[in-house]
Short mmCIF file of C-alpha atoms in Angstrom, two decimals:
data_model
loop_
_atom_site.label_atom_id
_atom_site.label_comp_id
_atom_site.label_asym_id
_atom_site.label_seq_id
_atom_site.Cartn_x
_atom_site.Cartn_y
_atom_site.Cartn_z
CA UNK A 23 142.84 1.52 -86.88
CA UNK A 24 144.04 -0.06 -90.12
CA UNK A 25 141.41 0.36 -92.83
CA UNK A 26 142.50 -2.59 -94.94
CA UNK A 27 140.14 -5.47 -95.63
CA UNK A 28 140.08 -8.88 -97.21
CA UNK A 29 137.10 -10.99 -98.17
CA UNK A 30 137.02 -14.51 -96.78
CA UNK A 31 134.09 -16.83 -97.37
CA UNK A 32 132.04 -13.87 -98.64
CA UNK A 33 132.71 -12.00 -95.41
CA UNK A 34 134.52 -8.68 -95.15
CA UNK A 35 137.31 -8.99 -92.58
CA UNK A 36 139.63 -6.26 -91.34
CA UNK A 37 143.39 -6.73 -91.41
CA UNK A 38 145.70 -5.82 -88.55
CA UNK A 39 149.41 -5.39 -88.00
CA UNK A 40 152.04 -7.63 -86.42
CA UNK A 41 154.05 -7.38 -83.22
CA UNK A 42 157.03 -6.70 -85.49
CA UNK A 43 155.32 -3.64 -86.97
CA UNK A 44 154.43 -2.44 -83.46
CA UNK A 45 158.03 -2.83 -82.27
CA UNK A 46 159.34 -1.00 -85.33
CA UNK A 47 156.88 1.88 -84.90
CA UNK A 48 157.56 2.22 -81.17
CA UNK A 49 161.32 2.21 -81.70
CA UNK A 50 161.09 4.78 -84.50
CA UNK A 51 158.89 7.10 -82.44
CA UNK A 52 161.12 6.79 -79.38
CA UNK A 53 164.23 7.52 -81.45
CA UNK A 54 162.69 10.65 -82.96
CA UNK A 55 161.62 11.88 -79.52
CA UNK A 56 165.04 11.19 -78.00
CA UNK A 57 166.86 13.08 -80.75
CA UNK A 58 164.39 15.98 -81.01
CA UNK A 59 163.26 16.35 -77.41
CA UNK A 60 159.67 16.71 -78.63
CA UNK A 61 156.69 14.39 -78.25
CA UNK A 62 155.55 12.34 -81.22
CA UNK A 63 151.85 11.52 -81.01
CA UNK A 64 151.77 9.33 -84.12
CA UNK A 65 154.35 7.65 -86.30
CA UNK A 66 154.40 6.49 -89.89
CA UNK A 67 155.96 3.16 -90.92
CA UNK A 68 156.07 1.22 -94.18
CA UNK A 69 155.60 -2.53 -93.75
CA UNK A 70 157.67 -5.05 -95.75
CA UNK A 71 154.69 -5.66 -98.04
CA UNK A 72 154.55 -1.93 -98.82
CA UNK A 73 151.54 -0.92 -96.72
CA UNK A 74 151.87 2.52 -95.14
CA UNK A 75 150.61 2.81 -91.55
CA UNK A 76 150.25 5.83 -89.30
CA UNK A 77 149.96 4.55 -85.74
CA UNK A 78 149.15 6.38 -82.46
CA UNK A 79 152.00 6.50 -79.96
CA UNK A 80 151.02 5.95 -76.31
CA UNK A 81 152.55 5.78 -72.82
CA UNK A 82 155.25 8.32 -73.68
CA UNK A 83 158.01 8.89 -71.11
CA UNK A 84 160.74 11.34 -72.19
CA UNK A 85 163.96 11.67 -70.22
CA UNK A 86 167.24 13.34 -71.10
CA UNK A 87 169.09 10.14 -71.98
CA UNK A 88 166.25 7.81 -72.97
CA UNK A 89 162.67 7.68 -74.23
CA UNK A 90 160.04 4.98 -73.73
CA UNK A 91 156.78 4.68 -75.66
CA UNK A 92 154.37 2.02 -76.86
CA UNK A 93 152.21 0.95 -79.78
CA UNK A 94 149.03 -1.05 -79.17
CA UNK A 95 148.76 -4.21 -81.24
CA UNK A 96 145.70 -4.46 -83.49
CA UNK A 97 145.11 -7.88 -85.05
CA UNK A 98 142.01 -6.79 -86.96
CA UNK A 99 139.49 -9.62 -87.24
CA UNK A 100 142.15 -12.29 -86.76
CA UNK A 101 141.75 -14.24 -83.48
CA UNK A 102 145.30 -13.52 -82.31
CA UNK A 103 146.23 -13.97 -78.64
CA UNK A 104 148.42 -10.86 -78.84
CA UNK A 105 145.58 -8.59 -79.96
CA UNK A 106 145.49 -5.45 -77.81
CA UNK A 107 148.87 -6.01 -76.22
CA UNK A 108 151.18 -2.99 -75.81
CA UNK A 109 154.60 -3.30 -77.41
CA UNK A 110 157.11 -0.89 -75.82
CA UNK A 111 160.41 0.43 -77.09
CA UNK A 112 163.06 2.15 -75.02
CA UNK A 113 165.69 4.02 -77.01
CA UNK A 114 168.79 5.39 -75.29
CA UNK A 115 172.25 6.73 -76.09
CA UNK A 116 175.20 4.34 -76.03
CA UNK A 117 178.83 5.12 -75.27
CA UNK A 118 181.06 4.70 -78.28
CA UNK A 119 183.59 2.50 -76.49
CA UNK A 120 180.80 0.00 -75.77
CA UNK A 121 179.80 0.02 -79.43
CA UNK A 122 183.36 -0.71 -80.52
CA UNK A 123 183.60 -3.59 -78.07
CA UNK A 124 180.49 -5.34 -79.38
CA UNK A 125 181.29 -4.45 -83.02
CA UNK A 126 177.80 -3.44 -84.06
CA UNK A 127 176.49 -1.13 -86.79
CA UNK A 128 175.27 1.76 -84.64
CA UNK A 129 171.96 0.31 -83.43
CA UNK A 130 171.74 -2.33 -80.70
CA UNK A 131 168.41 -4.17 -80.36
CA UNK A 132 167.52 -6.40 -77.43
CA UNK A 133 164.45 -7.72 -75.67
CA UNK A 134 163.12 -6.68 -72.29
CA UNK A 135 160.32 -7.95 -70.08
CA UNK A 136 157.72 -10.04 -71.89
CA UNK A 137 159.86 -10.69 -74.96
CA UNK A 138 161.03 -14.29 -75.03
CA UNK A 139 164.63 -15.43 -74.84
CA UNK A 140 165.92 -18.30 -77.01
CA UNK A 141 167.33 -21.23 -75.03
CA UNK A 142 167.70 -23.94 -77.68
CA UNK A 143 169.51 -24.18 -81.00
CA UNK A 144 167.71 -24.43 -84.32
CA UNK A 145 165.60 -21.27 -84.36
CA UNK A 146 166.12 -18.16 -86.47
CA UNK A 147 167.57 -16.40 -83.41
CA UNK A 148 170.71 -17.68 -81.70
CA UNK A 149 170.70 -19.11 -78.19
CA UNK A 150 170.64 -16.30 -75.64
CA UNK A 151 169.17 -13.75 -78.02
CA UNK A 152 165.77 -12.11 -77.69
CA UNK A 153 163.07 -13.78 -79.81
CA UNK A 154 162.91 -10.94 -82.32
CA UNK A 155 162.77 -12.53 -85.75
CA UNK A 156 165.03 -11.34 -88.60
CA UNK A 157 162.47 -9.26 -90.52
CA UNK A 158 161.21 -7.26 -87.49
CA UNK A 159 164.83 -6.86 -86.32
CA UNK A 160 165.76 -5.38 -89.70
CA UNK A 161 162.70 -3.11 -89.60
CA UNK A 162 163.63 -1.80 -86.14
CA UNK A 163 167.26 -1.12 -87.05
CA UNK A 164 166.36 0.65 -90.28
CA UNK A 165 163.69 2.79 -88.59
CA UNK A 166 166.04 3.92 -85.82
CA UNK A 167 168.83 4.56 -88.32
CA UNK A 168 166.38 6.69 -90.34
CA UNK A 169 165.64 8.80 -87.26
CA UNK A 170 169.35 9.22 -86.56
CA UNK A 171 170.00 10.32 -90.12
CA UNK A 172 167.14 12.83 -89.99
CA UNK A 173 168.86 14.63 -87.11
CA UNK A 174 172.41 14.10 -88.45
CA UNK A 175 173.17 12.03 -85.35
CA UNK A 176 176.30 9.92 -85.90
CA UNK A 177 176.43 8.25 -82.50
CA UNK A 178 174.95 4.95 -81.41
CA UNK A 179 171.56 4.02 -80.01
CA UNK A 180 170.25 1.08 -78.02
CA UNK A 181 166.70 -0.24 -78.42
CA UNK A 182 164.99 -2.49 -75.89
CA UNK A 183 161.68 -3.99 -76.99
CA UNK A 184 159.32 -5.16 -74.24
CA UNK A 185 155.77 -6.41 -73.82
CA UNK A 186 154.80 -6.59 -70.13
CA UNK A 187 151.76 -8.81 -70.75
CA UNK A 188 153.84 -11.09 -72.94
CA UNK A 189 154.95 -13.20 -69.99
CA UNK A 190 151.41 -14.53 -69.45
CA UNK A 191 150.37 -14.53 -73.11
CA UNK A 192 153.38 -16.67 -74.07
CA UNK A 193 151.94 -19.51 -72.01
CA UNK A 194 149.11 -19.74 -74.55
CA UNK A 195 151.53 -20.00 -77.48
CA UNK A 196 153.91 -22.68 -78.76
CA UNK A 197 156.95 -20.77 -77.49
CA UNK A 198 157.62 -22.95 -74.42
CA UNK A 199 157.81 -26.04 -76.67
CA UNK A 200 160.35 -24.28 -78.89
CA UNK A 201 162.61 -23.36 -76.00
CA UNK A 202 161.62 -19.68 -75.98
CA UNK A 203 161.18 -18.64 -72.37
CA UNK A 204 159.88 -15.57 -70.58
CA UNK A 205 157.62 -14.08 -73.20
CA UNK A 206 156.27 -13.78 -76.72
CA UNK A 207 158.17 -13.60 -80.00
CA UNK A 208 158.31 -10.44 -82.08
CA UNK A 209 157.12 -11.72 -85.44
CA UNK A 210 155.90 -10.80 -88.89
CA UNK A 211 157.39 -11.23 -92.36
CA UNK A 212 154.94 -8.89 -94.11
CA UNK A 213 154.07 -6.62 -91.19
CA UNK A 214 150.35 -7.12 -91.83
CA UNK A 215 147.96 -9.65 -90.24
CA UNK A 216 145.39 -11.00 -92.70
CA UNK A 217 142.49 -12.69 -90.88
CA UNK A 218 141.54 -16.14 -92.05
CA UNK A 219 139.10 -18.53 -90.44
CA UNK A 220 139.84 -22.24 -90.85
CA UNK A 221 136.74 -22.94 -92.95
CA UNK A 222 137.34 -19.85 -95.05
CA UNK A 223 140.84 -21.05 -95.82
CA UNK A 224 139.65 -24.53 -96.76
CA UNK A 225 136.98 -23.00 -99.00
CA UNK A 226 139.65 -20.87 -100.65
CA UNK A 227 141.78 -23.95 -101.33
CA UNK A 228 138.76 -25.72 -102.83
CA UNK A 229 138.09 -22.76 -105.10
CA UNK A 230 141.71 -22.78 -106.27
CA UNK A 231 141.59 -26.52 -106.96
CA UNK A 232 138.47 -26.10 -109.08
CA UNK A 233 140.09 -23.20 -110.92
CA UNK A 234 143.14 -25.28 -111.86
CA UNK A 235 140.97 -28.16 -113.07
CA UNK A 236 138.85 -25.73 -115.08
CA UNK A 237 142.05 -24.62 -116.81
CA UNK A 238 142.56 -28.17 -118.01
CA UNK A 239 145.13 -29.35 -115.50
CA UNK A 240 144.89 -33.07 -114.76
CA UNK A 241 147.89 -33.32 -112.43
CA UNK A 242 147.60 -30.82 -109.58
CA UNK A 243 150.72 -29.47 -107.90
CA UNK A 244 150.29 -28.70 -104.20
CA UNK A 245 152.62 -27.03 -101.69
CA UNK A 246 151.84 -26.29 -98.03
CA UNK A 247 153.32 -22.81 -97.93
CA UNK A 248 155.94 -20.29 -99.01
CA UNK A 249 158.90 -22.64 -98.50
CA UNK A 250 157.35 -25.17 -100.85
CA UNK A 251 156.46 -22.59 -103.47
CA UNK A 252 159.93 -21.02 -103.29
CA UNK A 253 161.42 -24.49 -103.83
CA UNK A 254 159.18 -25.07 -106.83
CA UNK A 255 160.25 -21.80 -108.39
CA UNK A 256 163.95 -21.64 -107.52
CA UNK A 257 164.90 -25.34 -107.59
CA UNK A 258 162.39 -27.10 -109.84
CA UNK A 259 161.84 -24.08 -112.13
CA UNK A 260 158.04 -24.29 -111.96
CA UNK A 261 156.02 -21.08 -112.03
CA UNK A 262 154.09 -20.29 -108.86
CA UNK A 263 150.82 -19.93 -110.77
CA UNK A 264 151.03 -23.67 -111.49
CA UNK A 265 150.85 -24.60 -107.80
CA UNK A 266 148.14 -24.60 -105.14
CA UNK A 267 148.97 -23.52 -101.58
CA UNK A 268 147.23 -25.82 -99.10
CA UNK A 269 148.62 -24.37 -95.86
CA UNK A 270 148.35 -26.97 -93.06
CA UNK A 271 145.30 -28.72 -94.53
CA UNK A 272 146.98 -31.54 -96.42
CA UNK A 273 144.31 -34.13 -95.64
CA UNK A 274 141.43 -31.84 -96.60
CA UNK A 275 143.26 -30.89 -99.79
CA UNK A 276 143.68 -34.53 -100.82
CA UNK A 277 139.97 -35.10 -100.19
CA UNK A 278 139.01 -32.08 -102.28
CA UNK A 279 141.36 -33.03 -105.12
CA UNK A 280 139.82 -36.50 -105.22
CA UNK A 281 136.29 -35.09 -105.25
CA UNK A 282 137.08 -32.47 -107.88
CA UNK A 283 137.86 -35.03 -110.55
CA UNK A 284 141.62 -34.57 -110.91
CA UNK A 285 143.69 -37.50 -112.17
CA UNK A 286 146.72 -37.00 -109.96
CA UNK A 287 148.32 -34.82 -107.28
CA UNK A 288 151.96 -34.10 -106.44
CA UNK A 289 152.67 -32.70 -102.96
CA UNK A 290 155.95 -30.81 -102.56
CA UNK A 291 156.86 -29.60 -99.10
CA UNK A 292 159.49 -28.82 -96.50
CA UNK A 293 160.29 -31.67 -94.15
CA UNK A 294 159.10 -29.56 -91.22
CA UNK A 295 155.56 -30.03 -92.53
CA UNK A 296 155.64 -33.33 -94.41
CA UNK A 297 157.43 -35.29 -91.68
CA UNK A 298 154.16 -35.17 -89.74
CA UNK A 299 152.54 -37.27 -92.47
CA UNK A 300 154.77 -40.07 -91.26
CA UNK A 301 152.59 -40.22 -88.15
CA UNK A 302 149.33 -39.91 -90.09
CA UNK A 303 148.94 -36.24 -89.07
CA UNK A 304 147.00 -34.61 -91.91
CA UNK A 305 146.60 -31.14 -90.40
CA UNK A 306 150.17 -30.00 -89.82
CA UNK A 307 149.48 -26.93 -87.68
CA UNK A 308 151.48 -27.00 -84.45
CA UNK A 309 148.34 -26.42 -82.39
CA UNK A 310 146.87 -29.69 -83.73
CA UNK A 311 149.80 -32.06 -83.33
CA UNK A 312 153.57 -32.26 -83.54
CA UNK A 313 155.37 -35.62 -83.53
CA UNK A 314 158.16 -34.44 -85.87
CA UNK A 315 161.07 -35.69 -83.81
CA UNK A 316 159.28 -38.87 -82.81
CA UNK A 317 158.74 -39.73 -86.48
CA UNK A 318 162.33 -38.90 -87.44
CA UNK A 319 163.70 -40.85 -84.49
CA UNK A 320 161.56 -43.90 -85.35
CA UNK A 321 162.64 -43.76 -88.99
CA UNK A 322 166.28 -43.40 -87.96
CA UNK A 323 166.00 -46.46 -85.69
CA UNK A 324 164.55 -48.47 -88.59
CA UNK A 325 167.46 -47.24 -90.69
CA UNK A 326 169.89 -48.63 -88.12
CA UNK A 327 170.88 -45.65 -85.98
CA UNK A 328 172.12 -46.21 -82.42
CA UNK A 329 170.05 -45.30 -79.37
CA UNK A 330 172.18 -42.29 -78.37
CA UNK A 331 171.68 -40.67 -81.77
CA UNK A 332 167.96 -41.41 -81.67
CA UNK A 333 167.76 -39.66 -78.30
CA UNK A 334 169.64 -36.64 -79.68
CA UNK A 335 167.06 -36.38 -82.46
CA UNK A 336 164.24 -36.44 -79.90
CA UNK A 337 165.86 -33.45 -78.16
CA UNK A 338 165.94 -31.32 -81.33
CA UNK A 339 163.45 -28.50 -81.74
CA UNK A 340 163.69 -28.16 -85.52
CA UNK A 341 163.86 -30.70 -88.32
CA UNK A 342 166.90 -28.95 -89.78
CA UNK A 343 168.80 -29.61 -86.55
CA UNK A 344 167.74 -33.27 -86.64
CA UNK A 345 168.86 -33.57 -90.26
CA UNK A 346 172.29 -32.28 -89.29
CA UNK A 347 172.60 -35.06 -86.72
CA UNK A 348 171.50 -37.66 -89.27
CA UNK A 349 173.97 -36.32 -91.83
CA UNK A 350 176.86 -36.47 -89.39
CA UNK A 351 175.86 -40.04 -88.49
CA UNK A 352 175.85 -40.98 -92.21
CA UNK A 353 172.28 -42.24 -91.89
CA UNK A 354 170.34 -39.40 -93.52
CA UNK A 355 169.58 -41.12 -96.83
CA UNK A 356 168.41 -44.35 -95.21
CA UNK A 357 166.26 -42.44 -92.71
CA UNK A 358 164.60 -40.42 -95.47
CA UNK A 359 163.85 -43.67 -97.32
CA UNK A 360 162.02 -44.95 -94.25
CA UNK A 361 160.14 -41.65 -93.97
CA UNK A 362 159.02 -41.69 -97.60
CA UNK A 363 157.70 -45.24 -97.12
CA UNK A 364 155.51 -43.95 -94.30
CA UNK A 365 154.39 -40.92 -96.29
CA UNK A 366 153.52 -43.08 -99.29
CA UNK A 367 151.38 -45.36 -97.14
CA UNK A 368 149.49 -42.43 -95.59
CA UNK A 369 148.89 -40.72 -98.94
CA UNK A 370 147.58 -43.91 -100.53
CA UNK A 371 145.23 -44.59 -97.64
CA UNK A 372 143.88 -41.04 -97.63
CA UNK A 373 143.31 -40.92 -101.40
CA UNK A 374 141.78 -44.45 -101.45
CA UNK A 375 143.03 -45.13 -104.97
CA UNK A 376 140.91 -42.33 -106.48
CA UNK A 377 143.96 -40.50 -107.84
CA UNK A 378 147.62 -41.11 -108.51
CA UNK A 379 149.45 -39.33 -105.72
CA UNK A 380 153.07 -38.63 -104.83
CA UNK A 381 155.25 -36.43 -102.67
CA UNK A 382 158.65 -34.75 -102.70
CA UNK A 383 160.23 -33.84 -99.39
CA UNK A 384 163.02 -31.24 -99.20
CA UNK A 385 164.96 -29.08 -96.77
CA UNK A 386 166.53 -25.68 -97.27
CA UNK A 387 169.95 -27.03 -96.34
CA UNK A 388 170.03 -30.42 -98.08
CA UNK A 389 167.64 -29.99 -101.00
CA UNK A 390 165.52 -32.97 -102.03
CA UNK A 391 165.49 -35.53 -99.23
CA UNK A 392 163.06 -38.11 -100.58
CA UNK A 393 160.45 -38.95 -103.20
CA UNK A 394 157.58 -41.40 -103.17
CA UNK A 395 157.39 -43.85 -106.14
CA UNK A 396 155.08 -41.76 -108.34
CA UNK A 397 156.79 -38.42 -107.72
CA UNK A 398 159.22 -38.32 -110.65
CA UNK A 399 156.59 -39.29 -113.21
CA UNK A 400 154.13 -36.73 -111.87
CA UNK A 401 156.81 -34.03 -111.87
CA UNK A 402 157.60 -34.85 -115.48
CA UNK A 403 153.92 -34.57 -116.45
CA UNK A 404 153.61 -31.21 -114.68
CA UNK A 405 156.69 -29.77 -116.40
CA UNK A 406 155.54 -30.95 -119.81
CA UNK A 407 152.00 -29.60 -119.49
#
């Protein structure tokens, strides 16, 4: 059990570890057992955020040419649907002629039963690949390569990650809507799960708002998440300490900013989040509402796009894919203008004239896509303060 805790809303809550960490640990343990011929009862891994974990290895099955074992997922106090699930890894030898044919780096990683398979474009994994996100995939490959190096093994190894209960659990997730079929995704950018209740998160945002105002800031800078904060730092050259992360709670954040006595607020976010404002959706979590493609399609129609293109947008599963269609149709700028009109209307209605409010919408591929009328002035005030 991971003895790492965070305090949320004056409550001590235990952290857990991700499916990605489980897959990495299982693969590492299986590789060591395959190469040594000896059982490994526990395995040590270092997560991307630098936390060292020693995890028990279970369901060990050692054969001459392959080893299977599992790590049990522990989500801590976070209400995760994958809590308690077993993540298995099978590691086996691979013939060198096969490795040359597929031109890989010595470690093949694929998904087995219970790990979803990508069927639509626009996700971090290509169509046909197992839904093992880039960070966990890198963790698995590096862990297996470490085991190979420890035993001076210069051949190639194949890893199959599976989660037998993932087939049923995936039905409770957003995976089917994203075109991921047959199981769960192997996820985790930090390797650690930090529990956070909804009210605790909102309370944390409120505390941060009050802290910024107490420091004399009159114009508050808000970003939904890491994408927004990365954009502020790398594109707009604004230090992260100047911004407030509001997660999915854009509506609640506006309310709290108004009540806290701020003069103005600038919202900077990725289109994947802020497009939902175009439909009046103020909590942008996927479990609450989506509507991204419907909003983009409606805005594109108002901008003059033809019906076939509008239908293509509706079939997209990510906003980046929809933007590519709009760009190719030479209607992106006009569509973003229509979107910012909608966003401006929603922001003004939510803030009820209590503050000056604006928004900047961007994408990773195309940069700044749109600004509401007050955005440039607010950005100037923030940079000069």
